[in-house]
Structure formats: structure tokens, C-alpha cells
PDB file of N, CA and C in Angstrom:
ATOM      1  N   UNK A 256     -59.361 125.910  50.281  1.00 52.00           N
ATOM      2  CA  UNK A 256     -58.560 126.686  49.066  1.00 52.00           C
ATOM      3  C   UNK A 256     -56.901 126.480  49.189  1.00 52.00           C
ATOM      4  N   UNK A 257     -56.608 126.309  50.319  1.00 66.00           N
ATOM      5  CA  UNK A 257     -55.241 126.229  50.922  1.00 66.00           C
ATOM      6  C   UNK A 257     -54.883 124.786  50.251  1.00 66.00           C
ATOM      7  N   UNK A 258     -55.227 123.628  50.136  1.00 68.00           N
ATOM      8  CA  UNK A 258     -55.126 122.486  49.928  1.00 68.00           C
ATOM      9  C   UNK A 258     -54.511 122.506  48.360  1.00 68.00           C
ATOM     10  N   UNK A 259     -55.639 123.533  47.639  1.00 70.00           N
ATOM     11  CA  UNK A 259     -55.246 123.669  46.219  1.00 70.00           C
ATOM     12  C   UNK A 259     -53.979 124.365  45.796  1.00 70.00           C
ATOM     13  N   UNK A 260     -54.001 125.417  46.648  1.00 63.00           N
ATOM     14  CA  UNK A 260     -52.715 126.145  46.761  1.00 63.00           C
ATOM     15  C   UNK A 260     -51.351 125.138  46.768  1.00 63.00           C
ATOM     16  N   UNK A 261     -51.350 124.414  47.857  1.00 63.00           N
ATOM     17  CA  UNK A 261     -50.327 123.498  48.074  1.00 63.00           C
ATOM     18  C   UNK A 261     -50.182 122.457  47.159  1.00 63.00           C
ATOM     19  N   UNK A 262     -51.145 121.799  46.961  1.00 73.00           N
ATOM     20  CA  UNK A 262     -51.317 120.868  45.448  1.00 73.00           C
ATOM     21  C   UNK A 262     -50.434 121.746  44.435  1.00 73.00           C
ATOM     22  N   UNK A 263     -51.110 122.627  43.842  1.00 67.00           N
ATOM     23  CA  UNK A 263     -50.279 123.148  42.528  1.00 67.00           C
ATOM     24  C   UNK A 263     -48.904 124.025  43.171  1.00 67.00           C
ATOM     25  N   UNK A 264     -48.450 124.175  44.368  1.00 72.00           N
ATOM     26  CA  UNK A 264     -47.107 124.435  44.410  1.00 72.00           C
ATOM     27  C   UNK A 264     -46.316 122.793  44.313  1.00 72.00           C
ATOM     28  N   UNK A 265     -46.704 122.147  44.603  1.00 70.00           N
ATOM     29  CA  UNK A 265     -45.956 120.461  44.892  1.00 70.00           C
ATOM     30  C   UNK A 265     -45.999 120.219  43.249  1.00 70.00           C
ATOM     31  N   UNK A 266     -46.842 120.390  42.528  1.00 74.00           N
ATOM     32  CA  UNK A 266     -46.988 119.770  41.232  1.00 74.00           C
ATOM     33  C   UNK A 266     -45.911 120.756  40.556  1.00 74.00           C
ATOM     34  N   UNK A 267     -45.854 122.139  40.705  1.00 80.00           N
ATOM     35  CA  UNK A 267     -44.869 122.970  39.952  1.00 80.00           C
ATOM     36  C   UNK A 267     -43.544 122.328  40.346  1.00 80.00           C
ATOM     37  N   UNK A 268     -43.413 122.173  41.658  1.00 81.00           N
ATOM     38  CA  UNK A 268     -41.983 121.963  41.919  1.00 81.00           C
ATOM     39  C   UNK A 268     -41.453 120.380  41.022  1.00 81.00           C
ATOM     40  N   UNK A 269     -42.448 119.283  41.096  1.00 82.00           N
ATOM     41  CA  UNK A 269     -42.466 118.183  40.353  1.00 82.00           C
ATOM     42  C   UNK A 269     -42.224 118.447  39.155  1.00 82.00           C
ATOM     43  N   UNK A 270     -42.941 119.407  38.470  1.00 80.00           N
ATOM     44  CA  UNK A 270     -42.576 119.590  37.307  1.00 80.00           C
ATOM     45  C   UNK A 270     -41.649 120.502  36.848  1.00 80.00           C
ATOM     46  N   UNK A 271     -40.847 121.005  38.061  1.00 87.00           N
ATOM     47  CA  UNK A 271     -39.535 121.803  37.318  1.00 87.00           C
ATOM     48  C   UNK A 271     -38.525 120.887  37.568  1.00 87.00           C
ATOM     49  N   UNK A 272     -38.605 119.801  38.634  1.00 91.00           N
ATOM     50  CA  UNK A 272     -37.543 118.845  38.783  1.00 91.00           C
ATOM     51  C   UNK A 272     -37.513 117.865  37.756  1.00 91.00           C
ATOM     52  N   UNK A 273     -38.675 117.636  36.801  1.00 92.00           N
ATOM     53  CA  UNK A 273     -38.628 116.781  35.592  1.00 92.00           C
ATOM     54  C   UNK A 273     -38.003 117.448  34.500  1.00 92.00           C
ATOM     55  N   UNK A 274     -38.243 118.638  34.414  1.00 92.00           N
ATOM     56  CA  UNK A 274     -37.677 119.767  33.321  1.00 92.00           C
ATOM     57  C   UNK A 274     -36.299 119.467  33.809  1.00 92.00           C
ATOM     58  N   UNK A 275     -35.587 119.730  34.748  1.00 94.00           N
ATOM     59  CA  UNK A 275     -34.134 119.501  35.253  1.00 94.00           C
ATOM     60  C   UNK A 275     -33.562 118.103  34.672  1.00 94.00           C
ATOM     61  N   UNK A 276     -34.035 117.029  34.876  1.00 95.00           N
ATOM     62  CA  UNK A 276     -33.785 116.117  34.857  1.00 95.00           C
ATOM     63  C   UNK A 276     -33.735 115.571  33.187  1.00 95.00           C
ATOM     64  N   UNK A 277     -34.994 116.060  32.802  1.00 95.00           N
ATOM     65  CA  UNK A 277     -34.795 115.771  31.169  1.00 95.00           C
ATOM     66  C   UNK A 277     -33.717 116.549  30.406  1.00 95.00           C
ATOM     67  N   UNK A 278     -33.128 118.123  31.123  1.00 95.00           N
ATOM     68  CA  UNK A 278     -32.255 118.867  30.555  1.00 95.00           C
ATOM     69  C   UNK A 278     -31.019 118.140  30.889  1.00 95.00           C
ATOM     70  N   UNK A 279     -30.814 117.384  31.933  1.00 97.00           N
ATOM     71  CA  UNK A 279     -29.560 116.630  32.373  1.00 97.00           C
ATOM     72  C   UNK A 279     -29.232 115.505  31.316  1.00 97.00           C
ATOM     73  N   UNK A 280     -30.610 114.593  30.971  1.00 97.00           N
ATOM     74  CA  UNK A 280     -30.550 113.640  30.337  1.00 97.00           C
ATOM     75  C   UNK A 280     -29.808 113.844  28.895  1.00 97.00           C
ATOM     76  N   UNK A 281     -30.598 115.002  28.315  1.00 97.00           N
ATOM     77  CA  UNK A 281     -30.148 115.736  27.101  1.00 97.00           C
ATOM     78  C   UNK A 281     -28.810 115.923  26.795  1.00 97.00           C
ATOM     79  N   UNK A 282     -28.384 116.551  28.195  1.00 96.00           N
ATOM     80  CA  UNK A 282     -26.602 116.919  27.841  1.00 96.00           C
ATOM     81  C   UNK A 282     -25.914 115.572  27.783  1.00 96.00           C
ATOM     82  N   UNK A 283     -26.428 114.686  28.586  1.00 96.00           N
ATOM     83  CA  UNK A 283     -25.630 113.374  28.905  1.00 96.00           C
ATOM     84  C   UNK A 283     -25.723 112.486  27.561  1.00 96.00           C
ATOM     85  N   UNK A 284     -27.135 112.386  26.829  1.00 96.00           N
ATOM     86  CA  UNK A 284     -27.067 111.957  25.514  1.00 96.00           C
ATOM     87  C   UNK A 284     -26.191 112.645  24.454  1.00 96.00           C
ATOM     88  N   UNK A 285     -26.146 113.797  24.722  1.00 94.00           N
ATOM     89  CA  UNK A 285     -25.107 114.746  23.632  1.00 94.00           C
ATOM     90  C   UNK A 285     -23.959 114.452  23.823  1.00 94.00           C
ATOM     91  N   UNK A 286     -23.504 114.316  24.909  1.00 92.00           N
ATOM     92  CA  UNK A 286     -22.057 113.873  25.613  1.00 92.00           C
ATOM     93  C   UNK A 286     -21.549 112.690  24.922  1.00 92.00           C
ATOM     94  N   UNK A 287     -22.820 111.658  24.989  1.00 94.00           N
ATOM     95  CA  UNK A 287     -22.151 110.172  24.373  1.00 94.00           C
ATOM     96  C   UNK A 287     -22.144 109.814  23.183  1.00 94.00           C
ATOM     97  N   UNK A 288     -23.262 110.708  22.283  1.00 92.00           N
ATOM     98  CA  UNK A 288     -23.169 110.769  21.063  1.00 92.00           C
ATOM     99  C   UNK A 288     -21.920 111.292  20.336  1.00 92.00           C
ATOM    100  N   UNK A 289     -21.257 112.473  21.032  1.00 88.00           N
ATOM    101  CA  UNK A 289     -20.119 112.763  20.901  1.00 88.00           C
ATOM    102  C   UNK A 289     -18.711 112.020  20.933  1.00 88.00           C
ATOM    103  N   UNK A 290     -18.876 111.045  22.324  1.00 87.00           N
ATOM    104  CA  UNK A 290     -18.013 109.944  22.527  1.00 87.00           C
ATOM    105  C   UNK A 290     -17.957 109.105  21.395  1.00 87.00           C
ATOM    106  N   UNK A 291     -19.389 108.577  21.139  1.00 88.00           N
ATOM    107  CA  UNK A 291     -19.318 107.683  20.264  1.00 88.00           C
ATOM    108  C   UNK A 291     -18.979 107.843  18.928  1.00 88.00           C
ATOM    109  N   UNK A 292     -19.219 108.573  18.362  1.00 84.00           N
ATOM    110  CA  UNK A 292     -18.755 109.644  17.132  1.00 84.00           C
ATOM    111  C   UNK A 292     -17.120 109.611  17.098  1.00 84.00           C
ATOM    112  N   UNK A 293     -16.865 110.325  18.199  1.00 81.00           N
ATOM    113  CA  UNK A 293     -14.915 110.263  18.197  1.00 81.00           C
ATOM    114  C   UNK A 293     -14.296 108.743  17.947  1.00 81.00           C
ATOM    115  N   UNK A 294     -14.823 108.011  18.751  1.00 82.00           N
ATOM    116  CA  UNK A 294     -14.473 106.786  18.924  1.00 82.00           C
ATOM    117  C   UNK A 294     -14.530 105.618  17.666  1.00 82.00           C
ATOM    118  N   UNK A 295     -15.609 106.439  16.471  1.00 79.00           N
ATOM    119  CA  UNK A 295     -15.766 105.392  15.544  1.00 79.00           C
ATOM    120  C   UNK A 295     -14.975 106.183  14.671  1.00 79.00           C
ATOM    121  N   UNK A 296     -14.278 107.631  14.513  1.00 76.00           N
ATOM    122  CA  UNK A 296     -13.578 107.863  13.974  1.00 76.00           C
ATOM    123  C   UNK A 296     -12.078 107.242  13.982  1.00 76.00           C
ATOM    124  N   UNK A 297     -12.066 107.095  15.569  1.00 74.00           N
ATOM    125  CA  UNK A 297     -10.627 106.420  15.861  1.00 74.00           C
ATOM    126  C   UNK A 297     -10.439 105.215  15.049  1.00 74.00           C
ATOM    127  N   UNK A 298     -11.480 104.447  15.221  1.00 74.00           N
ATOM    128  CA  UNK A 298     -11.280 103.156  15.190  1.00 74.00           C
ATOM    129  C   UNK A 298     -11.329 102.941  13.543  1.00 74.00           C
ATOM    130  N   UNK A 299     -12.134 103.759  12.703  1.00 70.00           N
ATOM    131  CA  UNK A 299     -11.785 103.930  11.445  1.00 70.00           C
ATOM    132  C   UNK A 299     -10.399 104.504  10.929  1.00 70.00           C
ATOM    133  N   UNK A 300     -10.026 105.308  11.849  1.00 68.00           N
ATOM    134  CA  UNK A 300      -8.384 105.747  11.367  1.00 68.00           C
ATOM    135  C   UNK A 300      -7.474 104.814  11.685  1.00 68.00           C
ATOM    136  N   UNK A 301      -7.454 103.852  12.514  1.00 70.00           N
ATOM    137  CA  UNK A 301      -6.607 102.959  13.170  1.00 70.00           C
ATOM    138  C   UNK A 301      -6.666 101.764  12.037  1.00 70.00           C
ATOM    139  N   UNK A 302      -7.796 101.371  11.890  1.00 64.00           N
ATOM    140  CA  UNK A 302      -8.172 100.312  10.807  1.00 64.00           C
ATOM    141  C   UNK A 302      -7.384 100.764   9.483  1.00 64.00           C
ATOM    142  N   UNK A 303      -7.687 101.922   9.101  1.00 64.00           N
ATOM    143  CA  UNK A 303      -7.530 102.333   7.727  1.00 64.00           C
ATOM    144  C   UNK A 303      -5.566 102.159   8.175  1.00 64.00           C
ATOM    145  N   UNK A 304      -5.036 102.387   8.922  1.00 65.00           N
ATOM    146  CA  UNK A 304      -3.323 102.453   8.896  1.00 65.00           C
ATOM    147  C   UNK A 304      -2.903 101.005   9.095  1.00 65.00           C
ATOM    148  N   UNK A 305      -3.951  99.870   9.423  1.00 69.00           N
ATOM    149  CA  UNK A 305      -3.495  98.384   9.690  1.00 69.00           C
ATOM    150  C   UNK A 305      -3.869  97.607   8.927  1.00 69.00           C
ATOM    151  N   UNK A 306      -4.610  98.446   7.650  1.00 76.00           N
ATOM    152  CA  UNK A 306      -5.239  97.692   6.230  1.00 76.00           C
ATOM    153  C   UNK A 306      -6.555  96.874   6.925  1.00 76.00           C
ATOM    154  N   UNK A 307      -6.990  97.350   7.941  1.00 79.00           N
ATOM    155  CA  UNK A 307      -7.936  96.700   7.965  1.00 79.00           C
ATOM    156  C   UNK A 307      -9.508  97.699   8.372  1.00 79.00           C
ATOM    157  N   UNK A 308     -10.516  96.998   8.391  1.00 79.00           N
ATOM    158  CA  UNK A 308     -12.009  98.058   8.584  1.00 79.00           C
ATOM    159  C   UNK A 308     -13.058  97.388   9.333  1.00 79.00           C
ATOM    160  N   UNK A 309     -13.295  98.178  10.259  1.00 80.00           N
ATOM    161  CA  UNK A 309     -14.575  97.540  11.232  1.00 80.00           C
ATOM    162  C   UNK A 309     -15.959  97.498  10.313  1.00 80.00           C
ATOM    163  N   UNK A 310     -16.583  96.381  10.201  1.00 83.00           N
ATOM    164  CA  UNK A 310     -17.897  96.177   9.547  1.00 83.00           C
ATOM    165  C   UNK A 310     -18.740  96.316  10.429  1.00 83.00           C
ATOM    166  N   UNK A 311     -18.919  95.647  11.555  1.00 83.00           N
ATOM    167  CA  UNK A 311     -20.287  96.408  12.447  1.00 83.00           C
ATOM    168  C   UNK A 311     -20.123  95.123  13.412  1.00 83.00           C
ATOM    169  N   UNK A 312     -21.601  94.958  14.084  1.00 85.00           N
ATOM    170  CA  UNK A 312     -21.279  93.976  15.461  1.00 85.00           C
ATOM    171  C   UNK A 312     -21.471  92.580  14.707  1.00 85.00           C
ATOM    172  N   UNK A 313     -20.886  91.929  15.633  1.00 86.00           N
ATOM    173  CA  UNK A 313     -21.031  90.527  15.274  1.00 86.00           C
ATOM    174  C   UNK A 313     -22.445  89.985  15.300  1.00 86.00           C
ATOM    175  N   UNK A 314     -22.666  89.067  14.202  1.00 88.00           N
ATOM    176  CA  UNK A 314     -24.253  88.461  14.530  1.00 88.00           C
ATOM    177  C   UNK A 314     -24.109  87.059  15.111  1.00 88.00           C
ATOM    178  N   UNK A 315     -22.977  86.805  15.617  1.00 89.00           N
ATOM    179  CA  UNK A 315     -22.838  85.639  16.447  1.00 89.00           C
ATOM    180  C   UNK A 315     -22.698  85.995  17.907  1.00 89.00           C
ATOM    181  N   UNK A 316     -22.227  86.553  18.263  1.00 87.00           N
ATOM    182  CA  UNK A 316     -22.202  87.086  19.993  1.00 87.00           C
ATOM    183  C   UNK A 316     -22.660  88.112  20.404  1.00 87.00           C
ATOM    184  N   UNK A 317     -23.059  89.365  19.227  1.00 80.00           N
ATOM    185  CA  UNK A 317     -23.516  90.322  19.545  1.00 80.00           C
ATOM    186  C   UNK A 317     -22.792  91.626  20.339  1.00 80.00           C
ATOM    187  N   UNK A 318     -21.379  91.199  20.858  1.00 80.00           N
ATOM    188  CA  UNK A 318     -20.857  91.803  21.601  1.00 80.00           C
ATOM    189  C   UNK A 318     -19.433  92.281  20.947  1.00 80.00           C
ATOM    190  N   UNK A 319     -18.924  91.777  20.107  1.00 83.00           N
ATOM    191  CA  UNK A 319     -17.743  91.973  19.493  1.00 83.00           C
ATOM    192  C   UNK A 319     -18.048  92.841  18.111  1.00 83.00           C
ATOM    193  N   UNK A 320     -17.015  93.211  17.308  1.00 84.00           N
ATOM    194  CA  UNK A 320     -16.950  94.080  16.238  1.00 84.00           C
ATOM    195  C   UNK A 320     -16.441  93.060  15.078  1.00 84.00           C
ATOM    196  N   UNK A 321     -16.887  93.261  13.980  1.00 87.00           N
ATOM    197  CA  UNK A 321     -16.702  92.188  12.990  1.00 87.00           C
ATOM    198  C   UNK A 321     -15.814  93.208  12.088  1.00 87.00           C
ATOM    199  N   UNK A 322     -14.483  92.735  11.748  1.00 86.00           N
ATOM    200  CA  UNK A 322     -13.449  93.501  11.063  1.00 86.00           C
ATOM    201  C   UNK A 322     -13.045  92.845   9.847  1.00 86.00           C
ATOM    202  N   UNK A 323     -12.656  93.536   8.955  1.00 87.00           N
ATOM    203  CA  UNK A 323     -12.496  93.009   7.646  1.00 87.00           C
ATOM    204  C   UNK A 323     -11.086  93.523   7.034  1.00 87.00           C
ATOM    205  N   UNK A 324     -10.412  92.034   7.157  1.00 85.00           N
ATOM    206  CA  UNK A 324      -8.857  92.505   7.119  1.00 85.00           C
ATOM    207  C   UNK A 324      -8.709  91.317   5.637  1.00 85.00           C
ATOM    208  N   UNK A 325      -7.697  91.528   4.941  1.00 86.00           N
ATOM    209  CA  UNK A 325      -7.304  90.996   3.756  1.00 86.00           C
ATOM    210  C   UNK A 325      -8.571  90.167   3.432  1.00 86.00           C
ATOM    211  N   UNK A 326      -8.852  88.882   2.981  1.00 89.00           N
ATOM    212  CA  UNK A 326     -10.415  87.907   2.327  1.00 89.00           C
ATOM    213  C   UNK A 326     -10.890  87.741   3.499  1.00 89.00           C
ATOM    214  N   UNK A 327     -10.850  88.250   4.537  1.00 91.00           N
ATOM    215  CA  UNK A 327     -11.633  87.679   5.848  1.00 91.00           C
ATOM    216  C   UNK A 327     -12.356  88.540   6.749  1.00 91.00           C
ATOM    217  N   UNK A 328     -13.535  88.047   7.410  1.00 92.00           N
ATOM    218  CA  UNK A 328     -14.058  88.757   8.383  1.00 92.00           C
ATOM    219  C   UNK A 328     -13.954  87.592   9.633  1.00 92.00           C
ATOM    220  N   UNK A 329     -13.670  88.704  10.770  1.00 90.00           N
ATOM    221  CA  UNK A 329     -13.227  87.944  11.856  1.00 90.00           C
ATOM    222  C   UNK A 329     -13.857  88.928  13.026  1.00 90.00           C
ATOM    223  N   UNK A 330     -14.482  88.147  14.261  1.00 88.00           N
ATOM    224  CA  UNK A 330     -15.018  89.016  15.332  1.00 88.00           C
ATOM    225  C   UNK A 330     -13.767  89.324  16.472  1.00 88.00           C
ATOM    226  N   UNK A 331     -14.035  90.493  16.970  1.00 83.00           N
ATOM    227  CA  UNK A 331     -12.967  90.764  17.905  1.00 83.00           C
ATOM    228  C   UNK A 331     -13.280  90.018  19.168  1.00 83.00           C
ATOM    229  N   UNK A 332     -14.221  89.734  19.569  1.00 85.00           N
ATOM    230  CA  UNK A 332     -14.464  89.134  21.128  1.00 85.00           C
ATOM    231  C   UNK A 332     -14.618  87.511  20.809  1.00 85.00           C
ATOM    232  N   UNK A 333     -15.403  86.913  19.740  1.00 89.00           N
ATOM    233  CA  UNK A 333     -15.753  85.617  19.784  1.00 89.00           C
ATOM    234  C   UNK A 333     -14.826  84.663  18.716  1.00 89.00           C
ATOM    235  N   UNK A 334     -13.846  85.467  18.125  1.00 80.00           N
ATOM    236  CA  UNK A 334     -13.509  84.776  16.771  1.00 80.00           C
ATOM    237  C   UNK A 334     -14.125  84.180  15.866  1.00 80.00           C
ATOM    238  N   UNK A 335     -15.637  84.533  15.781  1.00 88.00           N
ATOM    239  CA  UNK A 335     -16.530  84.224  14.812  1.00 88.00           C
ATOM    240  C   UNK A 335     -15.726  84.558  13.673  1.00 88.00           C
ATOM    241  N   UNK A 336     -15.706  83.774  11.933  1.00 88.00           N
ATOM    242  CA  UNK A 336     -14.926  84.187  10.924  1.00 88.00           C
ATOM    243  C   UNK A 336     -15.381  83.614   9.748  1.00 88.00           C
ATOM    244  N   UNK A 337     -15.371  84.481   8.472  1.00 89.00           N
ATOM    245  CA  UNK A 337     -15.844  84.271   7.294  1.00 89.00           C
ATOM    246  C   UNK A 337     -14.605  84.363   6.439  1.00 89.00           C
ATOM    247  N   UNK A 338     -14.456  83.748   5.069  1.00 91.00           N
ATOM    248  CA  UNK A 338     -13.771  84.047   4.266  1.00 91.00           C
ATOM    249  C   UNK A 338     -14.358  84.506   3.205  1.00 91.00           C
ATOM    250  N   UNK A 339     -14.125  85.440   2.552  1.00 85.00           N
ATOM    251  CA  UNK A 339     -14.639  85.993   1.360  1.00 85.00           C
ATOM    252  C   UNK A 339     -14.132  85.424   0.006  1.00 85.00           C
TER     253      UNK A 339
END
């Protein structure tokens, strides 16, 4: 009988730890989503003042951002470019 009680107690502790970990991860995701949204707005605002706009991730290197300026698309990381 005592083994069952001990095991149930250990299961509850594990469950409580997991719930706390999930809460922490949810808070972290929320903070990161807020940061990403704020950065998107900053990039968009800066691009509008410089007559350029961020289009999306670079299809060539996948690490840079493709920027539209005048009649051209250019990657910020690998200098991949296309003229429109």
C-alpha cells in the first residue's frame, strides 16, 4: 500500500513540474511572439521611410530577407537579386 502512495505522490510531483514547465514555455512563446511583431513593425516602418519594403525570406540562402527597392529585389545576406 505504501508503494502505491509513494508512486502516486511522485506522479503528482512530476505532473506539477510539467505543468509549470508548460506555463513557462507558454509565457516564453508569448514574449517571443510580441518581440517578433514589434520587430516586424520596426522593419516595415524603417523600410517605408527608405522607400523599400521587406518582402520575405530569401529563397536562395534562407537566412536573409528579400527587400524590394525601386525595380529590384535583393537579399540582405547573400546579395541574391532579381530585377522586376
